[in-house]
Amino acid sequence: MVYFVGAGSGAPDLITVRGLRLLRAADVVIYAGSLINHELLKETKPGCVFHDSAKMTLEEVLDVMQAADSKRLMTVRLHTGDPSLYGAVREQMDGLRERNIGFEICPGVSSFQGAAADLQCEFTLPGVSQTLIITRCPGRTPVPEKESLKSLAAHRASMCLFLSAGKEQEVASDLIAGGFAPDTPAAIAYHVGFPDEKLIRCELSQLPQRAEEAGITKTALLFVGDFLGDTYERSKLYDPGFSTGYRKADPADHVHQAGCKGGGAASADAEK
């Protein structure tokens, strides 16, 4: 049996309880060596065999899984963050199906979630954005034209870009050309969850300069959107003037919805 396990966002204690249980039971671990926190490998049992997938092809990964399965050994395929995002897991799952090898997936905390926690932000603010777009710049893996940054920018939704560090100039130019204002709040989250994590807040037009100043060329997420700003509307869910399935409204206590001001957002020049 093969278990795809999300290792979480950097810090070793961000793996799920289920993921840790599976890791501790594994006979074979194939791990994303360039991305996961290697402290997690210390959680494995004596005799566990390790394979660093950074040095392997898909076929080699599948061969290791098949060899372990033929011996009735349990394999954990340890992915960074959550396997469903930029994890190249579909081709592995299809390969296992072709070889009649059973598998399950254990979700994990993605780096975009870890970064939101450390930035102390919320992607879905009432009156600001109710949509989060997770995407990337084109590279060796192309992006469909219908999903170009210019096209997506027209929505002005909250945005998170994976695999785009080092391309801040392209990101800023395309998003501004697509409809974002140059002074739209933005952020760079480098090596999320690791001891050397860096969080940089700035304006969209400043992304290239701030990334260059910090020497960030890889292993970073880029965030863009007004959700990083200070103004939003209060949620109706907790407004005393609105009824829910659990409490009755008190019209006398209705809270005006417009123009709430956040007190916890960092300034445009804040950096961790």
mmCIF file of C-alpha atoms in Angstrom:
data_model
loop_
_atom_site.group_PDB
_atom_site.id
_atom_site.type_symbol
_atom_site.label_atom_id
_atom_site.label_comp_id
_atom_site.label_asym_id
_atom_site.label_seq_id
_atom_site.Cartn_x
_atom_site.Cartn_y
_atom_site.Cartn_z
ATOM 1 C CA MET A 1 0.000 0.000 0.000
ATOM 2 C CA VAL A 2 1.166 3.527 -0.833
ATOM 3 C CA TYR A 3 0.144 6.586 1.148
ATOM 4 C CA PHE A 4 0.608 10.064 -0.285
ATOM 5 C CA VAL A 5 1.164 12.289 2.746
ATOM 6 C CA GLY A 6 1.232 16.064 2.881
ATOM 7 C CA ALA A 7 4.173 17.054 5.085
ATOM 8 C CA GLY A 8 2.716 20.449 5.893
ATOM 9 C CA SER A 9 4.145 23.926 5.562
ATOM 10 C CA GLY A 10 7.778 23.857 6.632
ATOM 11 C CA ALA A 11 7.603 23.394 10.393
ATOM 12 C CA PRO A 12 7.716 19.667 11.258
ATOM 13 C CA ASP A 13 4.820 19.958 13.713
ATOM 14 C CA LEU A 14 2.473 21.124 10.942
ATOM 15 C CA ILE A 15 2.060 17.602 9.601
ATOM 16 C CA THR A 16 -1.388 16.222 10.430
ATOM 17 C CA VAL A 17 -1.952 13.648 13.167
ATOM 18 C CA ARG A 18 -2.914 11.117 10.489
ATOM 19 C CA GLY A 19 0.127 11.953 8.397
ATOM 20 C CA LEU A 20 2.464 11.494 11.355
ATOM 21 C CA ARG A 21 0.857 8.167 12.225
ATOM 22 C CA LEU A 22 1.405 6.931 8.666
ATOM 23 C CA LEU A 23 4.975 8.217 8.570
ATOM 24 C CA ARG A 24 5.817 6.410 11.796
ATOM 25 C CA ALA A 25 4.439 3.149 10.388
ATOM 26 C CA ALA A 26 6.187 3.339 7.006
ATOM 27 C CA ASP A 27 8.700 0.763 5.816
ATOM 28 C CA VAL A 28 9.732 2.920 2.851
ATOM 29 C CA VAL A 29 9.627 6.715 2.548
ATOM 30 C CA ILE A 30 10.003 8.546 -0.750
ATOM 31 C CA TYR A 31 10.363 12.203 0.146
ATOM 32 C CA ALA A 32 10.651 15.501 -1.720
ATOM 33 C CA GLY A 33 14.183 16.154 -0.545
ATOM 34 C CA SER A 34 14.519 19.727 -1.761
ATOM 35 C CA LEU A 35 11.307 20.884 -0.106
ATOM 36 C CA ILE A 36 10.286 19.031 3.054
ATOM 37 C CA ASN A 37 11.724 19.580 6.516
ATOM 38 C CA HIS A 38 14.153 16.714 7.043
ATOM 39 C CA GLU A 39 13.373 16.713 10.765
ATOM 40 C CA LEU A 40 10.280 14.711 9.836
ATOM 41 C CA LEU A 41 12.428 11.776 8.759
ATOM 42 C CA LYS A 42 13.483 11.344 12.394
ATOM 43 C CA GLU A 43 9.900 10.270 13.132
ATOM 44 C CA THR A 44 10.269 7.035 11.160
ATOM 45 C CA LYS A 45 10.840 3.635 12.724
ATOM 46 C CA PRO A 46 14.218 1.847 12.782
ATOM 47 C CA GLY A 47 15.012 0.153 9.485
ATOM 48 C CA CYS A 48 12.874 2.484 7.367
ATOM 49 C CA VAL A 49 14.379 2.929 3.896
ATOM 50 C CA PHE A 50 14.582 6.444 2.426
ATOM 51 C CA HIS A 51 14.552 7.625 -1.184
ATOM 52 C CA ASP A 52 15.014 11.281 -2.172
ATOM 53 C CA SER A 53 12.691 11.915 -5.113
ATOM 54 C CA ALA A 54 14.617 15.065 -6.097
ATOM 55 C CA LYS A 55 17.114 12.693 -7.709
ATOM 56 C CA MET A 56 14.541 10.334 -9.245
ATOM 57 C CA THR A 57 12.338 10.112 -12.334
ATOM 58 C CA LEU A 58 8.658 9.198 -12.199
ATOM 59 C CA GLU A 59 9.472 5.703 -13.410
ATOM 60 C CA GLU A 60 12.076 5.235 -10.690
ATOM 61 C CA VAL A 61 9.609 6.392 -8.041
ATOM 62 C CA LEU A 62 7.007 3.927 -9.294
ATOM 63 C CA ASP A 63 9.564 1.109 -9.416
ATOM 64 C CA VAL A 64 10.431 1.676 -5.741
ATOM 65 C CA MET A 65 6.732 1.661 -4.840
ATOM 66 C CA GLN A 66 6.157 -1.532 -6.803
ATOM 67 C CA ALA A 67 9.158 -3.298 -5.254
ATOM 68 C CA ALA A 68 7.935 -2.406 -1.764
ATOM 69 C CA ASP A 69 4.377 -3.473 -2.539
ATOM 70 C CA SER A 70 5.560 -6.839 -3.853
ATOM 71 C CA LYS A 71 7.086 -7.448 -0.396
ATOM 72 C CA ARG A 72 3.902 -6.249 1.347
ATOM 73 C CA LEU A 73 5.751 -3.227 2.700
ATOM 74 C CA MET A 74 4.076 0.108 3.382
ATOM 75 C CA THR A 75 5.311 3.135 1.433
ATOM 76 C CA VAL A 76 4.795 6.782 2.347
ATOM 77 C CA ARG A 77 5.241 9.260 -0.485
ATOM 78 C CA LEU A 78 6.012 12.412 1.496
ATOM 79 C CA HIS A 79 5.116 15.596 -0.367
ATOM 80 C CA THR A 80 5.587 19.181 0.722
ATOM 81 C CA GLY A 81 2.486 21.097 1.846
ATOM 82 C CA ASP A 82 -0.597 19.394 0.436
ATOM 83 C CA PRO A 83 -0.155 16.824 -2.357
ATOM 84 C CA SER A 84 -3.001 18.263 -4.438
ATOM 85 C CA LEU A 85 -1.159 21.517 -5.249
ATOM 86 C CA TYR A 86 1.753 21.354 -7.686
ATOM 87 C CA GLY A 87 2.692 17.951 -6.357
ATOM 88 C CA ALA A 88 2.705 16.015 -9.665
ATOM 89 C CA VAL A 89 0.649 13.338 -7.905
ATOM 90 C CA ARG A 90 -1.841 12.562 -10.680
ATOM 91 C CA GLU A 91 0.805 10.859 -12.805
ATOM 92 C CA GLN A 92 1.949 8.837 -9.802
ATOM 93 C CA MET A 93 -1.609 7.753 -9.001
ATOM 94 C CA ASP A 94 -2.261 6.763 -12.612
ATOM 95 C CA GLY A 95 0.995 4.807 -12.634
ATOM 96 C CA LEU A 96 -0.035 2.947 -9.485
ATOM 97 C CA ARG A 97 -3.437 2.154 -10.977
ATOM 98 C CA GLU A 98 -1.737 0.704 -14.062
ATOM 99 C CA ARG A 99 0.353 -1.504 -11.792
ATOM 100 C CA ASN A 100 -2.644 -2.484 -9.622
ATOM 101 C CA ILE A 101 -1.107 -0.992 -6.489
ATOM 102 C CA GLY A 102 -3.474 0.451 -3.897
ATOM 103 C CA PHE A 103 -2.996 3.956 -2.536
ATOM 104 C CA GLU A 104 -4.599 6.593 -0.348
ATOM 105 C CA ILE A 105 -4.021 10.326 0.103
ATOM 106 C CA CYS A 106 -3.540 12.144 3.394
ATOM 107 C CA PRO A 107 -3.999 15.914 2.940
ATOM 108 C CA GLY A 108 -1.643 18.448 4.433
ATOM 109 C CA VAL A 109 -1.308 22.121 5.322
ATOM 110 C CA SER A 110 -0.288 23.961 2.169
ATOM 111 C CA SER A 111 2.337 26.703 2.181
ATOM 112 C CA PHE A 112 -0.274 29.235 1.054
ATOM 113 C CA GLN A 113 -2.155 28.487 4.272
ATOM 114 C CA GLY A 114 0.993 28.609 6.366
ATOM 115 C CA ALA A 115 1.907 31.953 4.820
ATOM 116 C CA ALA A 116 -1.565 33.370 5.504
ATOM 117 C CA ALA A 117 -1.191 32.385 9.143
ATOM 118 C CA ASP A 118 2.204 34.066 9.449
ATOM 119 C CA LEU A 119 1.039 37.146 7.525
ATOM 120 C CA GLN A 120 -2.032 37.203 9.799
ATOM 121 C CA CYS A 121 -4.368 37.710 6.875
ATOM 122 C CA GLU A 122 -7.665 36.312 5.567
ATOM 123 C CA PHE A 123 -8.105 35.667 1.849
ATOM 124 C CA THR A 124 -11.906 36.011 1.900
ATOM 125 C CA LEU A 125 -12.888 39.356 3.380
ATOM 126 C CA PRO A 126 -16.513 40.569 3.038
ATOM 127 C CA GLY A 127 -16.755 43.479 0.638
ATOM 128 C CA VAL A 128 -13.199 42.902 -0.585
ATOM 129 C CA SER A 129 -12.737 39.411 -2.021
ATOM 130 C CA GLN A 130 -14.647 36.146 -1.761
ATOM 131 C CA THR A 131 -12.398 34.290 -4.194
ATOM 132 C CA LEU A 132 -8.839 33.013 -3.957
ATOM 133 C CA ILE A 133 -6.972 32.309 -7.190
ATOM 134 C CA ILE A 134 -4.020 29.936 -6.851
ATOM 135 C CA THR A 135 -1.857 29.974 -9.952
ATOM 136 C CA ARG A 136 1.681 30.310 -11.299
ATOM 137 C CA CYS A 137 3.774 31.971 -13.982
ATOM 138 C CA PRO A 138 4.542 29.890 -17.055
ATOM 139 C CA GLY A 139 7.893 28.118 -17.042
ATOM 140 C CA ARG A 140 8.994 24.750 -18.348
ATOM 141 C CA THR A 141 5.408 23.778 -17.572
ATOM 142 C CA PRO A 142 3.209 26.148 -19.614
ATOM 143 C CA VAL A 143 0.045 27.811 -18.356
ATOM 144 C CA PRO A 144 -3.128 27.608 -20.493
ATOM 145 C CA GLU A 145 -3.767 30.925 -22.266
ATOM 146 C CA LYS A 146 -7.205 31.173 -20.652
ATOM 147 C CA GLU A 147 -5.411 31.210 -17.283
ATOM 148 C CA SER A 148 -2.863 33.916 -18.106
ATOM 149 C CA LEU A 149 -2.172 36.399 -15.336
ATOM 150 C CA LYS A 150 -3.625 39.204 -17.429
ATOM 151 C CA SER A 151 -6.905 37.283 -17.766
ATOM 152 C CA LEU A 152 -7.074 36.350 -14.087
ATOM 153 C CA ALA A 153 -6.261 39.903 -12.995
ATOM 154 C CA ALA A 154 -9.588 41.104 -14.385
ATOM 155 C CA HIS A 155 -11.328 39.467 -11.410
ATOM 156 C CA ARG A 156 -9.308 41.457 -8.853
ATOM 157 C CA ALA A 157 -9.660 38.448 -6.556
ATOM 158 C CA SER A 158 -7.171 37.468 -3.872
ATOM 159 C CA MET A 159 -4.210 35.832 -5.592
ATOM 160 C CA CYS A 160 -1.450 33.435 -4.577
ATOM 161 C CA LEU A 161 1.297 32.546 -7.028
ATOM 162 C CA PHE A 162 3.369 29.417 -6.605
ATOM 163 C CA LEU A 163 6.584 28.696 -8.527
ATOM 164 C CA SER A 164 6.924 32.321 -9.591
ATOM 165 C CA ALA A 165 9.770 33.610 -7.428
ATOM 166 C CA GLY A 166 12.363 35.260 -9.625
ATOM 167 C CA LYS A 167 9.654 36.393 -12.029
ATOM 168 C CA GLU A 168 8.308 39.315 -9.996
ATOM 169 C CA GLN A 169 8.709 41.772 -12.867
ATOM 170 C CA GLU A 170 6.607 39.567 -15.145
ATOM 171 C CA VAL A 171 4.021 39.093 -12.396
ATOM 172 C CA ALA A 172 3.707 42.802 -11.632
ATOM 173 C CA SER A 173 3.586 43.839 -15.302
ATOM 174 C CA ASP A 174 0.959 41.264 -16.266
ATOM 175 C CA LEU A 175 -1.285 41.882 -13.249
ATOM 176 C CA ILE A 176 -1.164 45.655 -13.689
ATOM 177 C CA ALA A 177 -1.863 45.288 -17.417
ATOM 178 C CA GLY A 178 -4.790 43.019 -16.533
ATOM 179 C CA GLY A 179 -6.467 45.440 -14.149
ATOM 180 C CA PHE A 180 -4.741 45.564 -10.771
ATOM 181 C CA ALA A 181 -3.671 49.021 -9.600
ATOM 182 C CA PRO A 182 0.091 49.455 -9.116
ATOM 183 C CA ASP A 183 -0.454 50.249 -5.426
ATOM 184 C CA THR A 184 -2.451 47.068 -4.753
ATOM 185 C CA PRO A 185 -1.143 45.437 -1.545
ATOM 186 C CA ALA A 186 1.235 42.547 -2.145
ATOM 187 C CA ALA A 187 3.480 40.232 -0.160
ATOM 188 C CA ILE A 188 6.376 37.836 -0.602
ATOM 189 C CA ALA A 189 6.561 34.781 1.650
ATOM 190 C CA TYR A 190 9.935 33.046 1.455
ATOM 191 C CA HIS A 191 10.618 29.527 2.797
ATOM 192 C CA VAL A 192 7.349 29.453 4.714
ATOM 193 C CA GLY A 193 7.498 27.625 8.020
ATOM 194 C CA PHE A 194 11.290 27.267 8.097
ATOM 195 C CA PRO A 195 13.601 29.126 10.511
ATOM 196 C CA ASP A 196 14.841 31.413 7.714
ATOM 197 C CA GLU A 197 11.325 32.432 6.648
ATOM 198 C CA LYS A 198 10.968 35.985 5.329
ATOM 199 C CA LEU A 199 7.700 37.904 5.007
ATOM 200 C CA ILE A 200 7.758 41.114 2.991
ATOM 201 C CA ARG A 201 4.760 43.411 2.510
ATOM 202 C CA CYS A 202 4.798 45.977 -0.270
ATOM 203 C CA GLU A 203 2.788 47.310 -3.208
ATOM 204 C CA LEU A 204 2.360 45.291 -6.398
ATOM 205 C CA SER A 205 4.627 47.588 -8.404
ATOM 206 C CA GLN A 206 7.346 47.143 -5.764
ATOM 207 C CA LEU A 207 7.472 43.336 -5.944
ATOM 208 C CA PRO A 208 10.514 43.134 -8.275
ATOM 209 C CA GLN A 209 12.577 45.614 -6.253
ATOM 210 C CA ARG A 210 11.727 44.112 -2.862
ATOM 211 C CA ALA A 211 12.476 40.560 -4.034
ATOM 212 C CA GLU A 212 15.822 41.674 -5.476
ATOM 213 C CA GLU A 213 16.742 43.541 -2.301
ATOM 214 C CA ALA A 214 16.000 40.442 -0.220
ATOM 215 C CA GLY A 215 17.862 38.140 -2.621
ATOM 216 C CA ILE A 216 14.783 35.972 -3.133
ATOM 217 C CA THR A 217 14.872 33.965 -6.351
ATOM 218 C CA LYS A 218 13.128 30.699 -5.396
ATOM 219 C CA THR A 219 11.069 28.896 -2.745
ATOM 220 C CA ALA A 220 8.699 31.820 -2.228
ATOM 221 C CA LEU A 221 5.013 32.573 -2.691
ATOM 222 C CA LEU A 222 3.708 35.842 -4.090
ATOM 223 C CA PHE A 223 0.424 37.296 -2.815
ATOM 224 C CA VAL A 224 -1.549 40.123 -4.385
ATOM 225 C CA GLY A 225 -4.887 41.656 -3.464
ATOM 226 C CA ASP A 226 -6.809 44.076 -1.305
ATOM 227 C CA PHE A 227 -7.238 41.322 1.301
ATOM 228 C CA LEU A 228 -3.786 42.427 2.463
ATOM 229 C CA GLY A 229 -5.127 45.919 3.126
ATOM 230 C CA ASP A 230 -6.938 47.325 6.145
ATOM 231 C CA THR A 231 -10.489 48.034 4.984
ATOM 232 C CA TYR A 232 -13.229 45.407 4.844
ATOM 233 C CA GLU A 233 -16.835 44.770 5.882
ATOM 234 C CA ARG A 234 -17.755 42.992 9.081
ATOM 235 C CA SER A 235 -19.067 39.457 8.616
ATOM 236 C CA LYS A 236 -22.845 39.119 8.886
ATOM 237 C CA LEU A 237 -22.361 35.732 10.520
ATOM 238 C CA TYR A 238 -21.430 37.361 13.820
ATOM 239 C CA ASP A 239 -23.432 40.581 13.475
ATOM 240 C CA PRO A 240 -25.951 40.707 16.357
ATOM 241 C CA GLY A 241 -28.479 42.174 13.932
ATOM 242 C CA PHE A 242 -28.655 38.985 11.835
ATOM 243 C CA SER A 243 -30.343 35.720 12.756
ATOM 244 C CA THR A 244 -28.649 32.368 12.278
ATOM 245 C CA GLY A 245 -29.699 28.802 12.931
ATOM 246 C CA TYR A 246 -28.207 29.123 16.401
ATOM 247 C CA ARG A 247 -29.310 32.546 17.649
ATOM 248 C CA LYS A 248 -31.955 35.215 17.114
ATOM 249 C CA ALA A 249 -31.154 38.674 15.809
ATOM 250 C CA ASP A 250 -31.452 41.752 17.951
ATOM 251 C CA PRO A 251 -32.246 44.584 15.499
ATOM 252 C CA ALA A 252 -31.320 47.170 18.115
ATOM 253 C CA ASP A 253 -27.762 45.866 18.054
ATOM 254 C CA HIS A 254 -27.354 45.847 14.272
ATOM 255 C CA VAL A 255 -23.807 46.812 13.320
ATOM 256 C CA HIS A 256 -23.225 49.028 10.292
ATOM 257 C CA GLN A 257 -21.361 46.903 7.757
ATOM 258 C CA ALA A 258 -19.275 49.309 5.724
ATOM 259 C CA GLY A 259 -15.784 50.553 6.346
ATOM 260 C CA CYS A 260 -14.419 48.325 9.103
ATOM 261 C CA LYS A 261 -10.777 49.061 9.770
ATOM 262 C CA GLY A 262 -8.384 46.274 10.580
ATOM 263 C CA GLY A 263 -5.953 46.856 13.380
ATOM 264 C CA GLY A 264 -3.546 44.019 12.761
ATOM 265 C CA ALA A 265 -2.328 44.548 9.206
ATOM 266 C CA ALA A 266 1.310 45.421 8.845
ATOM 267 C CA SER A 267 2.462 48.512 7.010
ATOM 268 C CA ALA A 268 3.634 48.368 3.413
ATOM 269 C CA ASP A 269 7.262 48.347 4.535
ATOM 270 C CA ALA A 270 6.896 45.705 7.248
ATOM 271 C CA GLU A 271 9.283 42.797 6.944
ATOM 272 C CA LYS A 272 9.864 39.725 9.058
#
